[in-house]
Coordinates of C-alpha atoms in Angstrom, one line a residue:
Chain B
M30 CA 32.4 54.5 -17.5
D31 CA 34.1 55.5 -20.8
Q32 CA 37.1 53.4 -20.1
W33 CA 35.0 50.4 -19.4
A34 CA 33.1 50.7 -22.6
V35 CA 36.3 51.0 -24.6
K36 CA 37.7 47.9 -23.0
Q37 CA 34.5 46.1 -23.8
D38 CA 34.7 47.2 -27.4
G39 CA 38.3 46.1 -27.7
N40 CA 37.4 42.7 -26.4
N41 CA 34.5 42.4 -28.8
K42 CA 36.7 43.2 -31.7
Q43 CA 39.3 40.7 -30.6
S44 CA 36.8 37.9 -30.4
L45 CA 35.2 38.8 -33.7
T46 CA 38.5 38.8 -35.6
R47 CA 39.8 35.6 -34.0
K48 CA 38.6 32.3 -35.6
P49 CA 37.2 29.9 -33.0
S50 CA 39.7 27.1 -32.3
K51 CA 39.0 23.4 -32.7
Q52 CA 38.9 23.1 -28.9
H53 CA 36.3 25.7 -28.7
I54 CA 34.1 24.0 -31.2
R55 CA 34.4 20.7 -29.5
E56 CA 33.6 22.2 -26.1
E57 CA 30.6 23.9 -27.6
W58 CA 29.3 20.6 -28.9
V59 CA 30.0 18.6 -25.8
G60 CA 28.1 21.2 -23.8
R61 CA 25.2 21.2 -26.2
I62 CA 24.9 17.4 -26.2
F63 CA 25.2 17.3 -22.4
T64 CA 22.5 19.8 -21.7
T65 CA 20.2 18.4 -24.4
L66 CA 20.5 14.9 -22.9
C67 CA 19.7 16.3 -19.4
I68 CA 16.7 18.1 -20.7
L69 CA 15.4 15.1 -22.6
F70 CA 15.8 13.0 -19.5
L71 CA 13.9 15.5 -17.5
I72 CA 11.1 15.8 -19.9
V73 CA 10.7 12.0 -20.2
T74 CA 10.7 11.8 -16.4
I75 CA 8.0 14.5 -16.0
V76 CA 5.8 13.1 -18.7
A77 CA 6.1 9.6 -17.4
M78 CA 5.2 10.7 -13.9
V79 CA 2.2 12.7 -14.9
Y80 CA 1.1 9.8 -17.2
F81 CA 1.5 7.3 -14.4
V82 CA -0.4 9.2 -11.8
A83 CA -3.1 10.2 -14.2
S84 CA -3.6 6.7 -15.6
R85 CA -3.9 5.2 -12.1
G86 CA -6.0 8.1 -10.7
L87 CA -8.4 8.2 -13.6
S88 CA -9.1 4.4 -13.5
T89 CA -11.1 5.1 -10.3
F90 CA -13.6 6.8 -12.5
F91 CA -13.4 4.7 -15.6
K92 CA -12.8 1.2 -14.2
N93 CA -14.3 1.3 -10.7
G94 CA -17.3 3.5 -11.6
V95 CA -16.8 6.1 -9.0
S96 CA -18.2 9.4 -10.2
I97 CA -15.9 12.5 -10.1
G98 CA -18.6 14.5 -8.4
D99 CA -18.9 12.0 -5.6
L100 CA -15.1 12.0 -5.1
L101 CA -14.8 15.7 -5.0
T102 CA -17.9 16.5 -2.9
G103 CA -18.6 13.3 -0.9
L104 CA -18.3 13.7 2.8
K105 CA -17.9 10.0 3.7
W106 CA -14.7 8.1 3.1
A107 CA -15.2 4.4 3.7
P108 CA -13.1 2.5 1.1
E109 CA -13.4 -0.8 3.0
G110 CA -17.1 -0.4 3.7
E111 CA -20.2 -2.0 2.2
P112 CA -20.8 -0.2 -0.2
A113 CA -17.4 1.4 -0.5
L114 CA -17.7 5.2 -0.4
F115 CA -15.0 7.5 -1.7
G116 CA -15.8 11.1 -0.6
A117 CA -12.6 13.1 -0.5
L118 CA -14.0 16.5 0.5
P119 CA -12.8 16.2 4.1
F120 CA -9.2 15.7 2.8
I121 CA -9.4 18.5 0.3
F122 CA -10.7 20.7 3.0
G123 CA -8.0 19.6 5.4
S124 CA -5.2 20.1 2.9
F125 CA -6.4 23.6 2.0
S126 CA -7.0 24.8 5.5
T127 CA -3.7 23.5 6.9
S128 CA -1.6 25.0 4.1
L129 CA -3.6 28.3 4.1
L130 CA -3.2 28.7 7.8
A131 CA 0.5 27.7 7.6
A132 CA 1.0 30.4 5.0
L133 CA -0.9 32.9 7.1
I134 CA 1.5 32.2 10.0
A135 CA 4.7 32.0 8.0
A136 CA 4.2 34.8 5.5
P137 CA 4.5 37.7 8.0
L138 CA 7.4 36.0 9.8
G139 CA 9.2 35.2 6.6
C140 CA 8.6 38.6 4.9
C141 CA 9.6 40.5 8.1
A142 CA 12.8 38.4 8.4
A143 CA 13.6 39.3 4.8
I144 CA 13.0 43.0 5.4
F145 CA 15.2 42.8 8.5
M146 CA 18.0 41.0 6.6
T147 CA 18.0 43.4 3.6
Q148 CA 16.8 46.8 4.8
I149 CA 17.4 47.1 8.5
M150 CA 20.5 45.1 9.4
P151 CA 21.9 43.7 6.2
G152 CA 25.3 42.8 7.7
A153 CA 24.3 40.8 10.7
G154 CA 21.1 39.6 9.2
R155 CA 22.5 38.1 6.1
R156 CA 25.6 36.7 7.8
Y157 CA 23.8 35.0 10.8
M158 CA 20.1 34.9 10.3
Q159 CA 19.9 33.7 6.7
P160 CA 22.0 30.5 7.3
V161 CA 20.0 29.7 10.4
I162 CA 16.7 30.0 8.5
E163 CA 18.0 28.1 5.6
L164 CA 19.0 25.4 8.0
L165 CA 15.3 24.8 8.7
A166 CA 14.9 23.5 5.2
G167 CA 17.4 20.7 5.8
I168 CA 15.7 19.2 8.8
P169 CA 14.0 15.9 7.8
S170 CA 10.2 16.1 8.0
V171 CA 10.0 13.1 10.4
V172 CA 11.9 15.3 12.9
Y173 CA 9.3 18.1 12.5
G174 CA 6.6 15.5 13.0
F175 CA 8.2 14.2 16.1
V176 CA 8.8 17.7 17.6
G177 CA 5.2 18.5 16.7
L178 CA 4.0 15.4 18.5
S179 CA 6.2 16.0 21.6
V180 CA 6.0 19.7 21.9
I181 CA 3.2 21.4 20.0
V182 CA 0.4 18.8 20.5
P183 CA 0.7 18.7 24.3
M184 CA 1.0 22.4 24.4
L185 CA -2.2 22.9 22.4
R186 CA -3.9 20.2 24.5
N187 CA -3.1 22.1 27.7
I188 CA -4.2 25.5 26.4
F189 CA -7.3 24.7 24.2
P190 CA -10.1 22.2 24.6
G191 CA -9.7 19.0 22.6
Q192 CA -6.8 16.6 22.1
G193 CA -4.3 19.1 20.7
I194 CA -4.1 17.1 17.5
G195 CA -5.6 18.7 14.5
I196 CA -5.4 21.4 11.9
A197 CA -3.8 23.9 14.3
A198 CA -1.0 21.5 15.2
G199 CA -0.5 20.6 11.5
S200 CA -0.3 24.2 10.3
L201 CA 2.0 25.3 13.1
V202 CA 4.4 22.5 12.1
L203 CA 4.1 23.4 8.5
S204 CA 4.6 27.1 9.0
V205 CA 8.1 26.4 10.4
M206 CA 8.8 24.1 7.5
I207 CA 7.8 26.6 4.8
L208 CA 9.6 29.5 6.5
P209 CA 12.9 29.1 4.6
T210 CA 11.1 29.0 1.2
I211 CA 9.3 32.3 1.9
T212 CA 12.2 34.0 3.5
T213 CA 14.7 33.1 0.8
I214 CA 12.5 34.2 -2.1
A215 CA 11.5 37.4 -0.3
T216 CA 15.2 38.2 0.5
D217 CA 16.2 37.7 -3.1
A218 CA 13.4 39.9 -4.3
L219 CA 14.1 42.7 -1.8
A220 CA 17.9 42.6 -2.4
S221 CA 17.4 42.9 -6.2
L222 CA 15.4 46.1 -5.7
P223 CA 17.0 49.0 -7.7
S224 CA 18.8 51.2 -5.1
G225 CA 17.7 54.3 -6.9
L226 CA 14.1 53.8 -5.7
K227 CA 15.1 53.8 -2.1
E228 CA 17.6 56.6 -2.5
G229 CA 14.9 58.7 -4.2
S230 CA 12.5 58.1 -1.3
F231 CA 15.2 59.1 1.2
A232 CA 16.1 62.1 -0.8
L233 CA 12.4 63.3 -0.6
G234 CA 12.8 63.1 3.2
A235 CA 11.0 59.9 3.9
T236 CA 12.0 57.9 7.0
R237 CA 13.2 54.3 6.8
W238 CA 9.8 52.9 7.7
Q239 CA 8.0 55.1 5.3
T240 CA 10.4 53.9 2.6
I241 CA 9.9 50.3 3.5
Y242 CA 6.1 50.2 3.6
R243 CA 5.4 52.8 0.9
I244 CA 8.1 51.9 -1.6
V245 CA 9.9 48.6 -0.9
I246 CA 6.9 46.4 0.0
P247 CA 4.5 47.6 -2.8
T248 CA 7.2 47.3 -5.4
T249 CA 8.2 43.7 -4.4
L250 CA 4.8 42.5 -3.5
P251 CA 4.4 40.1 -6.5
A252 CA 7.7 38.5 -5.6
L253 CA 6.8 38.3 -2.0
L254 CA 3.5 36.6 -3.0
T255 CA 5.4 34.2 -5.2
G256 CA 7.3 33.1 -2.1
V257 CA 4.1 32.7 -0.1
V258 CA 2.5 30.6 -2.9
L259 CA 5.6 28.4 -3.3
G260 CA 5.6 28.0 0.5
M261 CA 1.9 27.0 0.3
S262 CA 2.5 24.5 -2.4
R263 CA 5.2 22.9 -0.3
A264 CA 2.8 22.8 2.7
F265 CA 0.2 21.3 0.4
G266 CA 2.5 18.4 -0.6
E267 CA 4.1 17.7 2.8
A268 CA 3.0 14.3 4.1
L269 CA 4.9 12.8 7.0
A270 CA 5.1 15.6 9.5
V271 CA 1.4 16.5 9.0
Q272 CA 0.4 12.9 9.2
M273 CA 1.9 12.6 12.6
V274 CA 0.2 15.5 14.2
I275 CA -3.1 16.0 12.4
G276 CA -4.9 12.8 13.6
N277 CA -6.2 11.6 10.2
A278 CA -9.9 11.1 11.0
P279 CA -11.7 11.2 7.6
H280 CA -14.1 13.9 8.6
I281 CA -14.3 17.7 8.4
P282 CA -13.4 18.8 11.9
R283 CA -15.6 20.9 14.1
S284 CA -12.7 22.9 15.5
L285 CA -9.0 23.5 14.8
F286 CA -8.2 21.1 17.6
E287 CA -10.0 18.1 16.4
S288 CA -8.6 15.3 14.3
A289 CA -8.6 15.9 10.6
S290 CA -7.0 14.6 7.4
T291 CA -5.1 15.9 4.5
L292 CA -4.8 14.4 1.0
T293 CA -1.2 13.5 1.6
S294 CA -1.8 12.0 5.0
V295 CA -4.5 9.6 3.7
I296 CA -2.3 8.5 0.9
T297 CA 0.8 7.8 3.0
L298 CA -1.4 6.1 5.7
S299 CA -3.2 3.6 3.4
M300 CA -1.1 3.1 0.3
G301 CA 1.0 0.3 1.7
N302 CA -2.0 -1.6 3.0
T303 CA -3.9 -1.7 -0.2
I304 CA -3.7 -4.1 -3.2
T305 CA -2.5 -2.5 -6.4
G306 CA -5.4 -2.1 -8.8
S307 CA -8.1 -2.4 -6.2
A308 CA -10.7 0.4 -6.0
H309 CA -9.3 1.6 -2.7
N310 CA -5.8 1.8 -4.2
N311 CA -7.0 3.6 -7.3
A312 CA -8.9 6.1 -5.2
L313 CA -5.7 6.9 -3.4
W314 CA -4.1 7.6 -6.8
S315 CA -7.0 9.9 -7.6
L316 CA -6.2 11.8 -4.5
A317 CA -2.6 12.0 -5.8
L318 CA -3.9 13.3 -9.1
I319 CA -5.8 16.0 -7.2
L320 CA -2.5 16.9 -5.5
L321 CA -0.8 17.0 -8.9
M322 CA -3.5 19.3 -10.3
M323 CA -3.2 21.6 -7.4
T324 CA 0.6 21.8 -7.9
F325 CA -0.1 22.9 -11.5
V326 CA -2.5 25.5 -10.2
F327 CA 0.2 26.8 -7.8
V328 CA 2.8 26.9 -10.6
F329 CA 0.3 28.8 -12.7
I330 CA -0.3 31.3 -10.0
V331 CA 3.5 31.8 -9.5
R332 CA 4.0 32.3 -13.2
F333 CA 1.2 34.9 -13.3
L334 CA 2.7 36.7 -10.3
E335 CA 6.1 36.7 -12.0
R336 CA 4.7 38.2 -15.1
R337 CA 3.1 40.9 -13.1
N338 CA 6.4 41.5 -11.4
K339 CA 8.3 42.0 -14.7
R340 CA 5.8 44.5 -16.0
Chain A
M18 CA 36.8 19.4 -21.2
K19 CA 37.7 15.8 -20.4
K20 CA 35.7 16.0 -17.3
M21 CA 32.6 17.0 -19.3
L22 CA 33.0 14.1 -21.6
L23 CA 33.4 11.8 -18.6
V24 CA 30.2 13.2 -17.1
V25 CA 28.3 12.7 -20.4
V26 CA 29.5 9.2 -20.8
A27 CA 28.7 8.3 -17.2
L28 CA 25.2 9.8 -17.5
M29 CA 24.5 7.8 -20.7
L30 CA 25.8 4.7 -19.1
T31 CA 23.6 5.1 -16.0
I32 CA 20.5 5.8 -18.0
G33 CA 21.3 2.9 -20.3
L34 CA 22.1 0.5 -17.5
A35 CA 19.0 1.6 -15.5
A36 CA 16.8 0.9 -18.6
C37 CA 18.4 -2.4 -19.3
G38 CA 18.7 -3.3 -15.7
S39 CA 15.0 -3.3 -15.0
K40 CA 14.4 -5.4 -18.1
D41 CA 17.1 -7.8 -17.2
N42 CA 15.9 -8.2 -13.7
G43 CA 12.7 -9.8 -14.7
T44 CA 14.2 -12.3 -17.0
N45 CA 17.0 -13.0 -14.6
N46 CA 14.7 -13.7 -11.7
K47 CA 12.7 -16.0 -13.9
G48 CA 15.8 -17.7 -15.0
T49 CA 17.1 -18.4 -11.5
N50 CA 13.7 -19.4 -10.3
E51 CA 13.2 -21.9 -13.1
G52 CA 16.8 -23.1 -12.6
A53 CA 16.3 -23.6 -9.0
Q54 CA 13.0 -25.3 -9.5
T55 CA 14.4 -27.8 -12.0
N56 CA 17.3 -28.4 -9.6
N57 CA 14.8 -29.1 -6.9
S58 CA 12.8 -31.6 -8.9
Q59 CA 16.0 -33.4 -10.0
G60 CA 17.5 -33.3 -6.6
S61 CA 14.5 -34.5 -4.8
G62 CA 15.5 -38.1 -5.3
N63 CA 19.0 -37.4 -4.0
T64 CA 19.8 -36.2 -0.5
G65 CA 20.4 -32.7 -2.0
G66 CA 23.9 -32.0 -0.8
E67 CA 24.5 -29.3 -3.5
E68 CA 25.0 -25.7 -2.4
L69 CA 21.9 -23.5 -2.4
S70 CA 22.0 -20.4 -4.5
G71 CA 19.6 -17.7 -5.7
S72 CA 18.3 -14.4 -4.7
I73 CA 15.1 -13.8 -2.8
L74 CA 13.2 -10.7 -2.4
A75 CA 10.8 -10.6 0.6
V76 CA 8.5 -7.6 0.7
G77 CA 5.6 -6.6 2.9
S78 CA 4.3 -6.2 6.4
T79 CA 6.4 -3.9 8.6
A80 CA 5.3 -5.9 11.6
L81 CA 7.0 -9.0 10.3
Q82 CA 10.0 -7.1 8.7
P83 CA 12.3 -7.1 11.8
L84 CA 12.0 -10.8 12.2
V85 CA 12.6 -11.7 8.6
D86 CA 15.4 -9.2 8.4
Q87 CA 17.3 -10.7 11.4
A88 CA 16.7 -14.3 10.3
S89 CA 17.7 -13.7 6.8
K90 CA 21.1 -12.3 7.9
K91 CA 21.7 -15.5 9.9
F92 CA 20.6 -17.6 6.9
M93 CA 22.9 -15.8 4.5
E94 CA 25.9 -16.3 6.8
E95 CA 25.3 -20.1 6.4
H96 CA 24.5 -20.0 2.7
K97 CA 26.9 -17.6 1.1
N98 CA 25.4 -18.0 -2.4
V99 CA 21.9 -17.0 -1.3
N100 CA 21.0 -13.4 -1.3
I101 CA 17.9 -12.3 0.6
L102 CA 16.6 -8.8 0.4
V103 CA 13.9 -7.7 2.9
Q104 CA 11.7 -4.7 2.4
G105 CA 8.7 -3.2 4.2
G106 CA 5.8 -1.6 2.5
G107 CA 2.7 -3.1 4.2
S108 CA 0.8 -6.3 3.8
G109 CA -1.0 -5.1 0.7
T110 CA 2.2 -4.4 -1.1
G111 CA 3.7 -7.8 -0.1
L112 CA 0.7 -9.7 -1.3
T113 CA 0.4 -7.8 -4.6
Q114 CA 4.1 -8.1 -5.4
V115 CA 4.3 -11.8 -4.7
S116 CA 1.2 -12.4 -6.7
D117 CA 2.6 -10.4 -9.6
G118 CA 5.9 -12.2 -9.4
Q119 CA 7.9 -9.0 -8.5
A120 CA 8.9 -10.5 -5.2
Q121 CA 9.5 -14.1 -4.2
I122 CA 8.1 -13.9 -0.7
G123 CA 5.2 -11.7 0.4
N124 CA 5.0 -10.9 4.1
S125 CA 1.6 -10.4 5.5
D126 CA -0.3 -10.0 8.8
I127 CA -3.5 -11.4 7.4
F128 CA -4.5 -14.3 5.2
A129 CA -4.3 -13.6 1.5
E130 CA -8.0 -14.6 1.2
E131 CA -8.9 -11.7 3.4
K132 CA -7.1 -9.2 1.2
F133 CA -7.8 -10.6 -2.2
V134 CA -11.6 -10.3 -2.4
D135 CA -14.2 -10.3 -5.1
A136 CA -12.6 -10.1 -8.5
D137 CA -9.1 -10.7 -7.1
A138 CA -10.1 -13.9 -5.2
P139 CA -8.4 -16.3 -7.7
K140 CA -5.1 -14.6 -7.0
A141 CA -5.2 -15.9 -3.4
K142 CA -5.4 -19.5 -4.5
E143 CA -2.1 -19.3 -6.3
L144 CA -0.3 -18.3 -3.1
V145 CA 1.1 -20.8 -0.6
D146 CA 0.9 -19.8 3.0
H147 CA 3.8 -20.3 5.4
Q148 CA 3.0 -19.2 8.9
V149 CA 6.2 -18.3 10.8
A150 CA 5.1 -16.5 13.9
V151 CA 2.2 -15.2 15.9
V152 CA 1.6 -11.6 16.9
A153 CA -0.9 -10.8 19.6
M154 CA -2.4 -7.4 20.3
A155 CA -3.5 -5.9 23.6
T156 CA -5.9 -3.1 24.3
V157 CA -4.0 -0.3 25.9
V158 CA -5.2 2.8 27.6
N159 CA -3.7 6.0 29.1
K160 CA -2.4 5.5 32.6
D161 CA -5.0 7.8 34.1
V162 CA -7.8 5.5 33.0
A163 CA -9.2 3.7 36.0
V164 CA -10.4 0.6 34.1
D165 CA -8.6 -2.8 34.3
N166 CA -10.9 -5.0 32.3
L167 CA -13.1 -4.5 29.2
T168 CA -15.6 -7.0 27.8
K169 CA -16.1 -7.5 24.1
D170 CA -19.4 -5.6 24.3
Q171 CA -17.8 -2.6 26.0
L172 CA -15.0 -2.5 23.5
V173 CA -17.5 -2.6 20.6
Q174 CA -19.4 0.2 22.2
I175 CA -16.3 2.3 22.6
F176 CA -15.0 1.7 19.1
T177 CA -18.3 2.3 17.5
G178 CA -18.8 5.5 19.4
K179 CA -21.8 4.4 21.5
V180 CA -19.8 4.9 24.7
T181 CA -17.9 8.2 24.8
N182 CA -17.1 8.6 28.4
W183 CA -15.1 6.3 30.7
K184 CA -17.7 6.4 33.5
E185 CA -20.1 4.4 31.3
V186 CA -17.7 1.4 31.5
G187 CA -16.8 1.8 35.1
G188 CA -14.1 4.4 35.0
Q189 CA -13.8 8.0 35.9
D190 CA -15.7 10.9 34.3
E191 CA -13.5 11.5 31.2
K192 CA -14.0 11.7 27.5
I193 CA -12.7 8.7 25.5
T194 CA -10.2 9.4 22.8
I195 CA -9.8 6.6 20.3
V196 CA -6.3 6.1 18.7
N197 CA -7.1 3.8 15.8
R198 CA -5.3 2.3 12.8
P199 CA -6.2 3.2 9.2
A200 CA -9.1 1.1 7.9
S201 CA -6.9 -0.9 5.6
S202 CA -4.3 -1.8 8.2
G203 CA -3.7 -5.5 9.0
T204 CA -3.5 -4.7 12.7
R205 CA -6.9 -3.0 12.7
K206 CA -8.4 -5.9 10.8
T207 CA -7.0 -8.4 13.3
F208 CA -8.3 -6.3 16.2
E209 CA -11.7 -5.9 14.7
K210 CA -12.0 -9.5 13.7
Y211 CA -10.9 -11.2 16.9
A212 CA -11.5 -8.6 19.7
L213 CA -14.6 -6.8 18.4
G214 CA -16.1 -9.3 16.0
T215 CA -17.4 -6.5 13.9
K216 CA -16.1 -3.8 11.5
T217 CA -16.0 -0.3 12.8
E218 CA -16.2 3.0 11.1
D219 CA -13.8 6.0 11.5
L220 CA -15.5 8.2 14.1
Q221 CA -15.4 12.0 14.1
G222 CA -12.6 13.1 16.4
S223 CA -10.8 9.7 16.5
I224 CA -7.1 9.6 15.7
Q225 CA -5.6 7.3 13.1
E226 CA -1.9 6.5 13.1
D227 CA 0.0 3.8 11.2
S228 CA 3.1 3.4 13.2
S229 CA 3.0 1.5 16.5
G230 CA 5.5 3.9 18.0
T231 CA 3.2 6.9 17.3
V232 CA 0.2 5.1 18.6
K233 CA 2.0 4.3 21.9
K234 CA 3.2 7.9 22.3
L235 CA -0.3 9.3 21.7
V236 CA -2.0 6.8 24.1
S237 CA 0.6 7.5 26.8
E238 CA 0.3 11.3 26.5
T239 CA -3.4 11.9 25.7
P240 CA -5.7 11.7 28.7
G241 CA -8.5 9.2 28.3
A242 CA -7.0 7.6 25.2
I243 CA -7.5 4.0 24.1
G244 CA -5.7 2.0 21.4
Y245 CA -4.2 -1.3 20.7
L246 CA -0.7 -2.4 20.3
A247 CA 1.3 -5.6 19.5
F248 CA 2.8 -7.2 22.6
S249 CA 6.3 -6.3 21.6
Y250 CA 5.4 -2.6 22.0
L251 CA 4.0 -2.9 25.5
D252 CA 5.8 -1.2 28.3
D253 CA 5.2 1.0 31.4
S254 CA 4.2 4.1 29.5
V255 CA 0.8 2.7 28.7
K256 CA -1.7 0.6 30.7
T257 CA -2.7 -2.8 29.4
V258 CA -6.3 -3.9 30.1
K259 CA -7.7 -7.4 30.3
Y260 CA -10.0 -8.7 27.6
E261 CA -13.1 -10.5 29.1
G262 CA -11.1 -10.9 32.3
V263 CA -8.2 -12.6 30.5
E264 CA -4.8 -11.1 30.9
A265 CA -3.0 -10.2 27.7
K266 CA 0.2 -12.2 27.9
E267 CA 2.1 -14.9 26.0
E268 CA 0.7 -17.9 28.0
T269 CA -2.9 -17.0 27.5
V270 CA -2.3 -16.6 23.8
I271 CA -0.6 -20.0 23.6
D272 CA -3.3 -21.9 25.4
G273 CA -6.0 -20.2 23.3
S274 CA -7.8 -18.3 26.0
Y275 CA -6.8 -14.9 24.7
P276 CA -8.2 -14.5 21.2
V277 CA -6.7 -11.3 19.8
W278 CA -3.8 -12.6 17.8
A279 CA -2.8 -13.2 14.2
Y280 CA -0.4 -15.4 12.2
Q281 CA 2.5 -13.7 10.5
H282 CA 2.4 -15.2 7.0
M283 CA 5.2 -15.5 4.4
Y284 CA 3.5 -16.2 1.1
T285 CA 5.1 -17.7 -2.0
K286 CA 3.6 -18.0 -5.4
G287 CA 3.3 -21.7 -6.1
E288 CA 5.7 -24.1 -4.4
P289 CA 8.9 -22.5 -3.3
D290 CA 12.3 -23.3 -5.0
A291 CA 15.1 -25.0 -3.1
A292 CA 16.7 -21.8 -1.6
M293 CA 13.3 -20.3 -0.6
K294 CA 12.2 -23.6 0.8
A295 CA 15.4 -23.9 2.9
F296 CA 14.9 -20.3 4.1
L297 CA 11.2 -20.8 5.0
E298 CA 12.2 -24.0 6.8
F299 CA 14.9 -22.0 8.6
M300 CA 12.2 -19.5 9.7
V301 CA 10.3 -22.3 11.5
S302 CA 13.4 -24.1 12.8
D303 CA 14.0 -24.1 16.6
T304 CA 17.0 -21.7 16.2
V305 CA 14.7 -18.9 14.9
Q306 CA 11.6 -19.9 16.7
N307 CA 13.1 -20.0 20.2
G308 CA 15.7 -17.4 19.4
D309 CA 14.8 -14.4 17.2
V310 CA 11.1 -14.8 17.4
V311 CA 11.0 -14.6 21.2
E312 CA 13.8 -12.0 21.3
L313 CA 11.8 -9.7 19.0
G314 CA 8.5 -10.1 20.9
Y315 CA 6.7 -12.5 18.7
I316 CA 5.2 -15.7 19.8
P317 CA 6.6 -19.0 18.3
V318 CA 4.2 -20.5 15.9
N319 CA 5.0 -24.1 16.9
K320 CA 4.3 -23.4 20.6
M321 CA 0.6 -22.6 19.8
Q322 CA -1.8 -25.1 21.3
V323 CA -4.6 -23.9 19.1
K324 CA -4.8 -23.5 15.4
R325 CA -7.0 -21.1 13.5
D326 CA -8.1 -21.0 9.8
V327 CA -9.1 -18.2 7.5
D328 CA -12.6 -18.0 8.8
G329 CA -11.5 -17.7 12.4
N330 CA -12.4 -21.3 13.4
V331 CA -10.2 -22.3 16.3
T332 CA -9.2 -25.9 16.8
K333 CA -7.1 -27.4 19.6

């Protein structure tokens, strides 16, 4: 310990006495300009995107005269009907129920995988299991959709009443898709746990399970929840895979196995068929705006959890 | 160090280029368009032996995209200076972009007049219609359904939810599952207009998919399912039913006895310039009509023995 400190001191002295060379100054400036440019670019992009979605999404209310209440609580979506009705509640319901269910399925799986990889078999777990789970993140969503359509939907149709298509199929597909997010964040949180906590628990005579569920999980809970919330927000924004297996009927379903819609599936399904600037098109942008707002809420929750974690 | 500098310069260049590029594009396009147009007006007296040039962006209907894509490649081989870019995005996108001048050609499954309604109606008047092919749609059911023929009435009752079991239309005792298209889809509009004659609403429990491949897969796998597909997608995995006793096949569409079909339109804003005109003429030439059109499962537009206008009036 002492040696290390001395070494550090020596280094500090050296760097303090030595004048920074020209090369150093130049590198410093280049780095600064580079990062500033990147940040500026990023800020402009984000502001432009929020502005674009908001301006289009809000014109439904200001230009087309649809009331916000009708859009948020209306049960009937008939944009091509006479009169045109824009009730988005079925989609909001669909989005929330699929992503919540997906999180419910994926959270225990992901957290248990993380505990296995960090507490129970760190060697084999991290070497083999983590890459395999991370691989799931790289699979294109159309593949998930197709697998869902070919495997999960027929399976659900055979076991349960109904067509197999619906919220259950959607959340099953989504739960696999968000598994890497939850697992990776949970693994990082568990691995960064100070080893003294665990050692102290063992020293008091606690078994491994007692340590895990009395010490490890409660301490890392905010971080685990962060992973779950991030997974949920990914599930909330996923479009293609869900669109293929959920059925997309604009109604609140009567069971988990009946056709339903999410915000994203309605947007992807109709956007290309509508005229820019028409009421229908603007209404789709309003749905996008709701999605954006929800993302903000998710980010806010994650921030809140992180702050609790640090305290 | 040097690498960093390089990265910074590259980044600045790309941002700068991207910013200028989008601006330039607009003026450039206008320039070439105007140029070509003046060329056209000057050269109309001559035989027009000059080499065609220009770039054309064709956007829209995914149903028409494969045909335009394949034909454009052949056209570009013959005319090296013409550059044609084909993109999908849906009929609505195609019509909007051609109307706004972002694209030179807008591909659409339906008449512009049907899409541009109310306040937008004047926009349809500026567009010039070029019909390049015909796509016909057949009603398809799951293979287990014991029905071979459906009348217009029966179809309307099924798609409006009045009939929910196959036994009510002469089949076995099984629940009907509707596999529909989204309300804004051109295919759905065609089917509703010419097969049902009425607009339908989205029923509780019905399925909506936008891609023909997914519709086919769902109809072939879901017991008691009914849907509709373009002729090019028909195969043994689904059962094609007759409409009012008329078999859904190319001959019956051509002679006018099978009504569920639509023109594939390529819209231009105003009269097309020389290169576009040549390309649109190429689309209806015998090479494309008897070659690519048939090959890709469309019906040649010049073979049709009947004509139809926006309001659906059919003339021999």
